[in-house]
Short mmCIF file of C-alpha atoms in Angstrom, two decimals:
data_model
loop_
_atom_site.label_atom_id
_atom_site.label_comp_id
_atom_site.label_asym_id
_atom_site.label_seq_id
_atom_site.Cartn_x
_atom_site.Cartn_y
_atom_site.Cartn_z
CA MET A 230 138.41 127.64 173.24
CA VAL A 231 138.76 130.40 170.78
CA THR A 232 137.06 130.26 167.47
CA LYS A 233 138.68 131.19 164.09
CA ASN A 234 136.39 134.10 163.90
CA GLN A 235 137.58 135.42 167.25
CA ILE A 236 141.15 135.21 166.16
CA LYS A 237 140.28 136.97 162.95
CA LEU A 238 138.47 139.65 164.93
CA VAL A 239 141.42 140.31 167.19
CA THR A 240 143.92 140.35 164.27
CA SER A 241 141.73 142.80 162.39
CA LEU A 242 141.94 145.32 165.28
CA GLN A 243 145.52 146.17 164.19
CA GLN A 244 143.71 148.31 161.54
CA LYS A 245 141.82 151.50 162.30
CA LYS A 246 138.77 150.69 160.12
CA TYR A 247 138.08 147.51 162.05
CA ARG A 248 138.63 149.21 165.38
CA THR A 249 135.98 151.72 164.30
CA LYS A 250 133.67 149.10 162.90
CA HIS A 251 133.77 146.87 166.00
CA GLY A 252 134.25 149.65 168.66
CA LEU A 253 137.14 147.63 170.07
CA PHE A 254 140.93 147.89 170.47
CA VAL A 255 143.66 145.49 171.47
CA VAL A 256 146.51 145.86 173.94
CA GLU A 257 149.21 143.62 175.21
CA GLY A 258 151.19 143.27 178.43
CA ILE A 259 150.24 143.15 182.15
CA LYS A 260 150.96 146.82 182.79
CA THR A 261 148.67 148.30 180.18
CA VAL A 262 145.89 145.68 180.66
CA ASP A 263 145.90 146.37 184.43
CA GLU A 264 145.89 150.12 184.04
CA LEU A 265 142.91 149.93 181.71
CA ILE A 266 140.97 147.67 183.98
CA ASP A 267 141.81 149.93 186.97
CA ALA A 268 140.57 152.93 185.03
CA GLY A 269 137.27 151.25 184.36
CA TYR A 270 137.74 150.26 180.75
CA VAL A 271 135.42 147.29 179.87
CA ALA A 272 137.12 144.18 178.54
CA TYR A 273 135.55 142.37 175.67
CA GLY A 274 137.93 139.51 176.22
CA LEU A 275 141.32 138.63 177.76
CA PHE A 276 143.62 135.96 176.33
CA VAL A 277 146.60 134.30 178.19
CA ASN A 278 148.93 131.44 177.34
CA THR A 279 150.06 130.22 180.75
CA ASP A 280 148.51 128.88 183.95
CA GLU A 281 150.34 131.55 185.84
CA MET A 282 148.69 134.28 183.80
CA PHE A 283 145.36 132.48 184.12
CA GLN A 284 145.66 132.71 187.97
CA LYS A 285 146.16 136.46 187.63
CA TYR A 286 143.25 136.83 185.15
CA PRO A 287 140.69 134.11 186.00
CA GLU A 288 138.22 135.61 183.53
CA ALA A 289 140.70 135.16 180.67
CA LYS A 290 140.70 132.33 178.07
CA ILE A 291 143.83 130.20 177.88
CA VAL A 292 145.06 129.77 174.42
CA ALA A 293 148.09 127.96 172.89
CA ASP A 294 151.35 129.85 172.32
CA ASP A 295 150.93 129.84 168.61
CA ILE A 296 147.32 131.08 168.78
CA LEU A 297 148.37 134.03 171.00
CA LYS A 298 151.20 134.75 168.61
CA GLN A 299 148.66 134.74 165.76
CA MET A 300 146.43 137.17 167.62
CA SER A 301 149.31 139.45 168.61
CA GLY A 302 150.89 142.18 166.59
CA GLN A 303 154.22 141.43 168.33
CA VAL A 304 156.94 139.00 167.44
CA ASN A 305 157.15 138.00 171.13
CA PRO A 306 153.64 138.17 172.66
CA SER A 307 153.82 139.23 176.32
CA GLY A 308 151.57 136.61 177.94
CA VAL A 309 148.35 138.60 178.16
CA LEU A 310 146.34 140.22 175.39
CA GLY A 311 143.31 142.30 176.12
CA VAL A 312 140.45 143.33 173.85
CA PHE A 313 138.64 146.39 175.26
CA TYR A 314 135.66 148.46 174.22
CA ILE A 315 136.65 151.89 172.88
CA PRO A 316 135.16 154.33 175.55
CA LYS A 317 133.20 157.31 174.67
CA ALA A 318 135.27 160.44 175.05
CA GLN A 319 134.15 162.60 177.92
CA LYS A 320 133.18 166.18 177.44
CA VAL A 321 136.27 168.38 177.04
CA GLY A 322 136.72 170.53 180.19
CA ASN A 323 137.62 174.18 180.29
CA HIS A 324 138.97 174.59 183.80
CA ASP A 325 142.68 173.89 183.02
CA TRP A 326 145.18 173.74 180.12
CA ILE A 327 144.22 171.59 177.16
CA LEU A 328 146.66 170.15 174.64
CA ALA A 329 145.62 170.08 171.01
CA LEU A 330 147.30 168.26 168.19
CA ASP A 331 147.05 169.30 164.55
CA ALA A 332 147.83 166.22 162.38
CA VAL A 333 150.48 164.52 164.40
CA ARG A 334 151.18 161.36 162.44
CA ASP A 335 153.84 159.34 164.13
CA PRO A 336 152.50 156.70 166.63
CA GLY A 337 155.55 156.95 168.79
CA ASN A 338 155.12 160.77 169.03
CA LEU A 339 151.46 160.51 170.03
CA GLY A 340 152.15 157.80 172.59
CA THR A 341 154.95 159.89 174.18
CA ILE A 342 152.68 162.97 174.20
CA ILE A 343 149.86 160.99 175.95
CA ARG A 344 152.41 159.88 178.57
CA LEU A 345 153.49 163.59 178.96
CA CYS A 346 149.82 164.67 179.50
CA ASP A 347 149.56 162.08 182.27
CA TRP A 348 152.86 163.30 183.87
CA PHE A 349 151.80 166.97 183.74
CA GLY A 350 148.20 166.38 184.77
CA ILE A 351 146.71 167.58 181.47
CA GLU A 352 143.29 165.85 181.52
CA ASP A 353 142.22 166.69 178.00
CA LEU A 354 144.01 165.99 174.77
CA VAL A 355 142.08 167.00 171.61
CA CYS A 356 143.26 165.80 168.25
CA SER A 357 142.42 166.83 164.67
CA GLU A 358 140.66 164.03 162.71
CA ASP A 359 143.88 163.47 160.77
CA THR A 360 146.00 162.83 163.85
CA VAL A 361 147.07 159.16 164.15
CA ASP A 362 144.50 157.02 166.00
CA CYS A 363 145.30 156.80 169.77
CA PHE A 364 144.14 153.11 169.75
CA ASN A 365 146.84 152.20 167.16
CA PRO A 366 148.89 149.44 168.78
CA LYS A 367 152.15 151.33 168.39
CA VAL A 368 150.65 154.37 170.13
CA LEU A 369 149.37 152.23 172.99
CA GLN A 370 152.81 150.69 173.42
CA ALA A 371 154.43 154.15 173.67
CA THR A 372 151.94 155.38 176.25
CA MET A 373 153.14 152.93 178.87
CA GLY A 374 149.56 152.68 180.30
CA SER A 375 148.94 156.48 180.41
CA ILE A 376 146.15 156.11 177.84
CA ALA A 377 143.86 155.06 180.64
CA ARG A 378 144.21 158.44 182.36
CA VAL A 379 143.92 160.99 179.62
CA ASN A 380 140.62 161.97 177.94
CA ILE A 381 141.43 161.95 174.22
CA THR A 382 138.90 163.48 171.83
CA TYR A 383 139.05 163.48 167.99
CA LEU A 384 137.20 166.48 166.56
CA ASP A 385 137.20 169.18 163.95
CA LEU A 386 140.05 171.13 165.40
CA GLY A 387 139.31 174.37 163.52
CA GLU A 388 135.73 174.42 164.72
CA PHE A 389 136.79 173.60 168.28
CA LEU A 390 139.36 176.41 168.45
CA HIS A 391 136.97 178.79 166.76
CA GLU A 392 134.26 178.16 169.43
CA THR A 393 136.40 178.05 172.57
CA SER A 394 136.58 180.87 175.05
CA LEU A 395 140.08 179.84 176.16
CA PRO A 396 143.13 181.69 174.90
CA VAL A 397 144.84 179.61 172.12
CA TYR A 398 148.67 179.28 171.97
CA GLY A 399 150.49 177.51 169.13
CA ALA A 400 154.08 176.30 168.80
CA PHE A 401 155.92 177.97 165.89
CA MET A 402 159.60 178.22 165.00
CA GLU A 403 159.23 181.96 164.76
CA GLY A 404 157.06 182.49 167.79
CA LYS A 405 157.69 184.60 170.87
CA SER A 406 160.04 183.03 173.45
CA ILE A 407 158.12 180.97 175.99
CA TYR A 408 160.56 182.20 178.65
CA GLN A 409 159.26 185.80 178.18
CA MET A 410 155.60 184.98 178.42
CA ILE A 411 153.35 185.16 181.42
CA LEU A 412 151.01 182.27 180.88
CA PRO A 413 147.44 182.29 182.08
CA LYS A 414 146.01 179.62 184.49
CA LYS A 415 144.19 177.96 181.62
CA GLY A 416 144.38 177.85 177.91
CA ILE A 417 144.96 175.66 174.86
CA LEU A 418 148.35 174.73 173.49
CA VAL A 419 148.43 173.60 169.87
CA MET A 420 151.23 171.46 168.48
CA GLY A 421 151.61 170.84 164.74
CA ASN A 422 152.50 168.10 162.26
CA GLU A 423 156.03 166.61 162.26
CA ALA A 424 156.95 167.91 158.84
CA ASN A 425 154.74 170.91 158.31
CA GLY A 426 153.99 172.31 161.75
CA ILE A 427 150.57 173.90 162.32
CA SER A 428 148.35 174.11 159.24
CA MET A 429 147.23 177.44 157.78
CA GLU A 430 143.63 176.78 158.76
CA ILE A 431 144.49 176.32 162.38
CA GLU A 432 147.02 179.11 162.42
CA LYS A 433 144.12 181.53 161.98
CA CYS A 434 142.78 180.49 165.38
CA ILE A 435 146.10 180.97 167.23
CA MET A 436 146.11 183.98 169.57
CA GLU A 437 149.83 183.83 170.44
CA LYS A 438 152.72 182.03 168.70
CA VAL A 439 155.22 180.60 171.12
CA SER A 440 158.69 179.16 170.56
CA ILE A 441 161.46 177.49 172.46
CA PRO A 442 164.69 179.45 172.32
CA GLN A 443 167.70 177.84 170.65
CA PHE A 444 171.20 178.08 172.12
CA GLY A 445 174.71 177.98 170.86
CA ASN A 446 175.24 178.42 167.15
CA GLN A 447 171.57 177.87 166.46
CA THR A 448 172.23 175.24 163.86
CA ALA A 449 169.44 172.75 164.68
CA GLU A 450 166.47 172.99 162.35
CA SER A 451 163.84 171.98 164.72
CA LEU A 452 162.84 169.89 167.67
CA ASN A 453 160.92 166.68 167.53
CA VAL A 454 157.17 167.39 168.33
CA ALA A 455 157.16 165.19 171.43
CA THR A 456 160.28 166.76 172.95
CA ALA A 457 158.92 170.28 172.14
CA THR A 458 155.62 169.32 173.87
CA ALA A 459 157.59 168.12 176.87
CA ILE A 460 159.33 171.46 177.14
CA LEU A 461 156.23 173.54 176.67
CA LEU A 462 154.07 171.58 179.12
CA ASN A 463 156.85 171.90 181.66
CA GLU A 464 156.97 175.65 181.10
CA ILE A 465 153.18 175.84 181.60
CA ARG A 466 153.25 173.90 184.78
CA ARG A 467 156.43 175.24 186.45
CA GLY A 468 154.78 178.70 186.41
CA MET B 111 180.83 150.61 138.57
CA VAL B 112 180.46 149.19 142.02
CA THR B 113 182.00 145.90 142.83
CA LYS B 114 180.28 143.09 144.79
CA ASN B 115 182.86 143.65 147.59
CA GLN B 116 181.94 147.29 147.87
CA ILE B 117 178.21 146.40 148.09
CA LYS B 118 179.12 143.86 150.75
CA LEU B 119 181.20 146.43 152.67
CA VAL B 120 178.34 149.03 152.71
CA THR B 121 175.79 146.42 153.76
CA SER B 122 178.01 145.20 156.58
CA LEU B 123 178.02 148.77 158.04
CA GLN B 124 174.52 148.22 159.38
CA GLN B 125 176.31 146.31 162.15
CA LYS B 126 178.52 147.89 164.77
CA LYS B 127 181.30 145.36 164.57
CA TYR B 128 181.89 146.09 160.92
CA ARG B 129 181.69 149.89 161.59
CA THR B 130 184.39 149.49 164.17
CA LYS B 131 186.50 147.15 161.98
CA HIS B 132 186.41 149.45 158.93
CA GLY B 133 186.18 152.76 160.77
CA LEU B 134 183.28 153.72 158.47
CA PHE B 135 179.51 154.36 158.78
CA VAL B 136 176.71 154.86 156.31
CA VAL B 137 173.97 157.50 156.10
CA GLU B 138 171.14 158.17 153.63
CA GLY B 139 169.39 161.25 152.47
CA ILE B 140 170.49 164.63 151.11
CA LYS B 141 170.03 166.55 154.42
CA THR B 142 172.31 164.30 156.55
CA VAL B 143 174.93 163.71 153.78
CA ASP B 144 175.10 167.54 153.24
CA GLU B 145 175.31 168.34 156.95
CA LEU B 146 178.16 165.80 157.39
CA ILE B 147 180.14 167.25 154.44
CA ASP B 148 179.57 170.78 155.69
CA ALA B 149 180.82 169.74 159.13
CA GLY B 150 184.03 168.44 157.54
CA TYR B 151 183.36 164.70 157.71
CA VAL B 152 185.41 162.84 155.07
CA ALA B 153 183.45 160.72 152.55
CA TYR B 154 184.81 157.31 151.68
CA GLY B 155 182.17 157.15 148.93
CA LEU B 156 178.82 158.57 147.78
CA PHE B 157 176.30 156.51 145.79
CA VAL B 158 173.36 157.91 143.85
CA ASN B 159 170.80 156.39 141.50
CA THR B 160 169.72 159.29 139.27
CA ASP B 161 171.35 161.81 136.96
CA GLU B 162 169.77 164.61 138.94
CA MET B 163 171.45 163.42 142.14
CA PHE B 164 174.72 162.96 140.18
CA GLN B 165 174.59 166.61 139.19
CA LYS B 166 174.34 167.51 142.84
CA TYR B 167 177.13 165.14 143.85
CA PRO B 168 179.54 164.87 140.90
CA GLU B 169 181.96 162.88 142.98
CA ALA B 170 179.40 160.14 143.50
CA LYS B 171 179.08 156.85 141.73
CA ILE B 172 175.87 156.24 139.83
CA VAL B 173 174.39 152.84 140.64
CA ALA B 174 171.24 151.08 139.51
CA ASP B 175 168.10 151.33 141.65
CA ASP B 176 168.30 147.72 142.79
CA ILE B 177 171.96 148.08 143.74
CA LEU B 178 171.24 151.16 145.88
CA LYS B 179 168.34 149.27 147.52
CA GLN B 180 170.68 146.46 148.21
CA MET B 181 173.23 148.78 149.84
CA SER B 182 170.54 150.62 151.74
CA GLY B 183 169.02 149.63 155.06
CA GLN B 184 165.71 151.25 154.06
CA VAL B 185 162.76 149.92 152.07
CA ASN B 186 162.70 153.08 150.00
CA PRO B 187 166.27 154.34 149.56
CA SER B 188 166.30 158.11 149.42
CA GLY B 189 168.53 158.65 146.31
CA VAL B 190 171.84 159.29 147.97
CA LEU B 191 173.82 157.06 150.29
CA GLY B 192 177.06 158.25 151.87
CA VAL B 193 179.86 156.17 153.45
CA PHE B 194 181.89 158.33 155.76
CA TYR B 195 184.96 157.79 157.95
CA ILE B 196 184.15 157.75 161.69
CA PRO B 197 185.86 160.82 163.06
CA LYS B 198 188.01 160.80 166.15
CA ALA B 199 186.15 162.24 169.06
CA GLN B 200 187.57 165.59 170.10
CA LYS B 201 188.77 166.14 173.72
CA VAL B 202 185.85 166.69 176.03
CA GLY B 203 185.65 170.38 177.09
CA ASN B 204 184.97 171.63 180.61
CA HIS B 205 183.78 175.21 180.03
CA ASP B 206 180.02 174.43 179.71
CA TRP B 207 177.41 171.82 180.59
CA ILE B 208 178.09 168.30 179.44
CA LEU B 209 175.38 165.63 178.99
CA ALA B 210 176.27 162.10 180.01
CA LEU B 211 174.33 158.95 179.18
CA ASP B 212 174.51 155.72 181.31
CA ALA B 213 173.42 152.79 179.12
CA VAL B 214 170.75 154.45 176.96
CA ARG B 215 169.79 151.60 174.66
CA ASP B 216 167.12 152.76 172.28
CA PRO B 217 168.42 154.21 168.94
CA GLY B 218 165.48 156.57 168.66
CA ASN B 219 166.11 157.96 172.15
CA LEU B 220 169.83 158.55 171.46
CA GLY B 221 169.06 160.24 168.11
CA THR B 222 166.53 162.54 169.75
CA ILE B 223 169.02 163.36 172.52
CA ILE B 224 171.71 164.24 170.02
CA ARG B 225 169.19 166.51 168.29
CA LEU B 226 168.45 168.14 171.70
CA CYS B 227 172.14 168.72 172.36
CA ASP B 228 172.38 170.58 169.00
CA TRP B 229 169.25 172.67 169.86
CA PHE B 230 170.48 173.61 173.36
CA GLY B 231 174.08 174.19 172.27
CA ILE B 232 175.54 171.32 174.34
CA GLU B 233 178.78 170.61 172.62
CA ASP B 234 179.87 167.49 174.46
CA LEU B 235 177.82 164.31 174.83
CA VAL B 236 179.64 161.53 176.70
CA CYS B 237 178.25 157.98 176.70
CA SER B 238 179.04 154.90 178.70
CA GLU B 239 180.49 152.04 176.58
CA ASP B 240 177.16 150.16 176.82
CA THR B 241 175.16 153.02 175.32
CA VAL B 242 173.81 152.33 171.82
CA ASP B 243 176.35 153.22 169.08
CA CYS B 244 175.72 156.72 167.63
CA PHE B 245 176.60 155.59 164.13
CA ASN B 246 173.71 153.04 164.25
CA PRO B 247 171.61 153.83 161.18
CA LYS B 248 168.44 154.25 163.25
CA VAL B 249 170.22 156.74 165.57
CA LEU B 250 171.51 158.74 162.50
CA GLN B 251 167.94 158.84 161.12
CA ALA B 252 166.58 160.29 164.39
CA THR B 253 169.32 162.94 164.68
CA MET B 254 168.12 164.75 161.58
CA GLY B 255 171.63 165.80 160.77
CA SER B 256 172.57 167.01 164.25
CA ILE B 257 175.19 164.28 164.59
CA ALA B 258 177.47 166.52 162.65
CA ARG B 259 177.48 169.22 165.31
CA VAL B 260 177.83 167.30 168.62
CA ASN B 261 181.06 165.87 169.89
CA ILE B 262 180.16 162.38 171.07
CA THR B 263 182.64 160.37 173.12
CA TYR B 264 182.25 156.77 174.37
CA LEU B 265 184.22 156.23 177.54
CA ASP B 266 184.38 154.58 180.95
CA LEU B 267 181.66 156.78 182.45
CA GLY B 268 182.47 155.89 186.07
CA GLU B 269 186.13 156.81 185.58
CA PHE B 270 185.25 160.01 183.77
CA LEU B 271 182.80 161.20 186.53
CA HIS B 272 185.31 160.23 189.19
CA GLU B 273 188.01 162.37 187.62
CA THR B 274 185.99 165.42 186.61
CA SER B 275 186.15 168.70 188.52
CA LEU B 276 182.70 169.65 187.37
CA PRO B 277 179.67 169.21 189.68
CA VAL B 278 177.72 166.01 188.66
CA TYR B 279 173.87 166.03 188.58
CA GLY B 280 171.82 162.98 187.89
CA ALA B 281 168.14 162.45 186.98
CA PHE B 282 166.26 160.31 189.48
CA MET B 283 162.61 159.78 190.16
CA GLU B 284 163.24 160.69 193.83
CA GLY B 285 165.55 163.61 193.26
CA LYS B 286 165.10 167.21 194.31
CA SER B 287 162.79 169.30 192.16
CA ILE B 288 164.76 170.93 189.33
CA TYR B 289 162.57 173.99 189.84
CA GLN B 290 164.01 174.60 193.28
CA MET B 291 167.61 174.36 192.28
CA ILE B 292 170.02 177.12 191.39
CA LEU B 293 172.19 175.54 188.73
CA PRO B 294 175.76 176.49 188.13
CA LYS B 295 177.12 177.81 184.86
CA LYS B 296 178.73 174.50 184.07
CA GLY B 297 178.32 170.91 185.18
CA ILE B 298 177.47 167.43 184.02
CA LEU B 299 173.92 166.01 183.78
CA VAL B 300 173.72 162.22 183.79
CA MET B 301 170.67 160.46 182.35
CA GLY B 302 170.10 156.75 182.89
CA ASN B 303 168.92 153.63 181.14
CA GLU B 304 165.29 153.46 179.85
CA ALA B 305 164.31 150.64 182.24
CA ASN B 306 166.64 150.86 185.13
CA GLY B 307 167.68 154.50 185.35
CA ILE B 308 171.21 155.33 186.51
CA SER B 309 173.27 152.36 187.58
CA MET B 310 174.54 151.88 191.17
CA GLU B 311 178.13 152.38 190.06
CA ILE B 312 177.37 155.73 188.42
CA GLU B 313 175.04 156.77 191.25
CA LYS B 314 178.07 156.94 193.61
CA CYS B 315 179.53 159.74 191.46
CA ILE B 316 176.33 161.91 191.53
CA MET B 317 176.58 165.06 193.66
CA GLU B 318 172.96 166.02 193.48
CA LYS B 319 169.91 164.05 192.39
CA VAL B 320 167.37 166.04 190.33
CA SER B 321 163.86 165.26 189.32
CA ILE B 322 161.03 166.72 187.21
CA PRO B 323 157.92 167.40 189.37
CA GLN B 324 154.81 165.55 188.45
CA PHE B 325 151.38 167.26 188.40
CA GLY B 326 147.74 166.20 188.87
CA ASN B 327 147.12 162.87 190.45
CA GLN B 328 150.71 161.79 189.95
CA THR B 329 149.77 158.58 188.31
CA ALA B 330 152.39 158.41 185.52
CA GLU B 331 155.30 156.08 186.39
CA SER B 332 158.05 157.83 184.59
CA LEU B 333 158.97 159.98 181.61
CA ASN B 334 160.68 158.71 178.56
CA VAL B 335 164.43 159.45 178.76
CA ALA B 336 164.48 161.69 175.67
CA THR B 337 161.57 163.85 176.96
CA ALA B 338 163.11 164.05 180.46
CA THR B 339 166.42 165.12 178.87
CA ALA B 340 164.51 167.82 176.87
CA ILE B 341 162.99 169.22 180.00
CA LEU B 342 166.19 169.21 181.99
CA LEU B 343 168.32 170.76 179.26
CA ASN B 344 165.65 173.42 178.90
CA GLU B 345 165.78 174.10 182.66
CA ILE B 346 169.63 174.34 182.50
CA ARG B 347 169.56 176.83 179.58
CA ARG B 348 166.58 178.98 180.65
CA GLY B 349 168.48 179.90 183.83
#
């Protein structure tokens, strides 16, 4: 049995202010729920709407289809909905490359970038406070479960970059070609906002500006931030 | 003055069957409209809702805000809406790399891939018939104007690959590392569907399977098709 208050709580988690207030977030789908459980995330509650799903998640509550639909942010709920405690971010390491985001706003882009971190073994993703929340349901959907394996920390990015001992690289349209650079074993790569790139405040902390060469008639104005991140992380890892 | 029939026509262009029937597509926003005009696309009609926009596009028709909203697929129409004739695809060249898509379905992915082709100077993009339509409004939005500079051809991909004299590479999870390959000056790179990858029929035409190495604990299941395309085109161009 699910109370009206529980339904209301779950529904409220679509919004960041309620996620922060309750320290909870909501995900849907077997894949992401399983990956979070495997990674040690603590479930506040699991909700399913079929006996089959209940067999898989015996600790879940069975709810009627229309109740699950009410709790879900999706038009077609996927059969299991999990409410998890937001974990404390672990200390940011300094033994490898770190990816830093300066005001990335699009949930799909952040989700794709988290998935890229997982692929390229980037353990730490640090985000400026005005980057979209990584527990936003649209971000979680785009991560395809990778959220469970990347340590994401929201912080004062200017302060963080000011205090770090690692070399700081930033992606700029007018930077030096990444093909011509010899990259160190560890460092920080900063990617900027979709429309405005890296802010002036953060630019001051950049040691080296990098760019991805353009080919052909050079008519394209820019690359999407997620695809640019893909290319730069690949360049860092390929050595 | 815009007639009801014209409004109905423009609205219908949100759907592929009406784009095909009328040989027209619709775009919104100064940037894309200008890039299409610059690239020689022929306008069937332009529609604006302010005097300022009319000064910029004197051949346009001024319509009331609510009419533009009715014609537009967007919640906040951007002030200029253009209806253009769908151009005939030009003959596919064979002097450079060609990108081929096998059943890519997500409009955002196709739009991002078109933008990548523009960035990396890939002139020809060939798509299987079941790839999402490149004149889909969501695709056009994601291309950021790049649609005007890439020759996109829908065709029987199996037949095309069977008949080509170029070497055919395909992206697979279990392919050979792209880092270890010496790539030729020209060829065809095939990218597959979001969920299923390259189909069995197309797989028969692949000469060499390529993959992007994974790092760290190798926990990520896959990369998004647009980010994988970004990395592979970068590898092709960087040489």
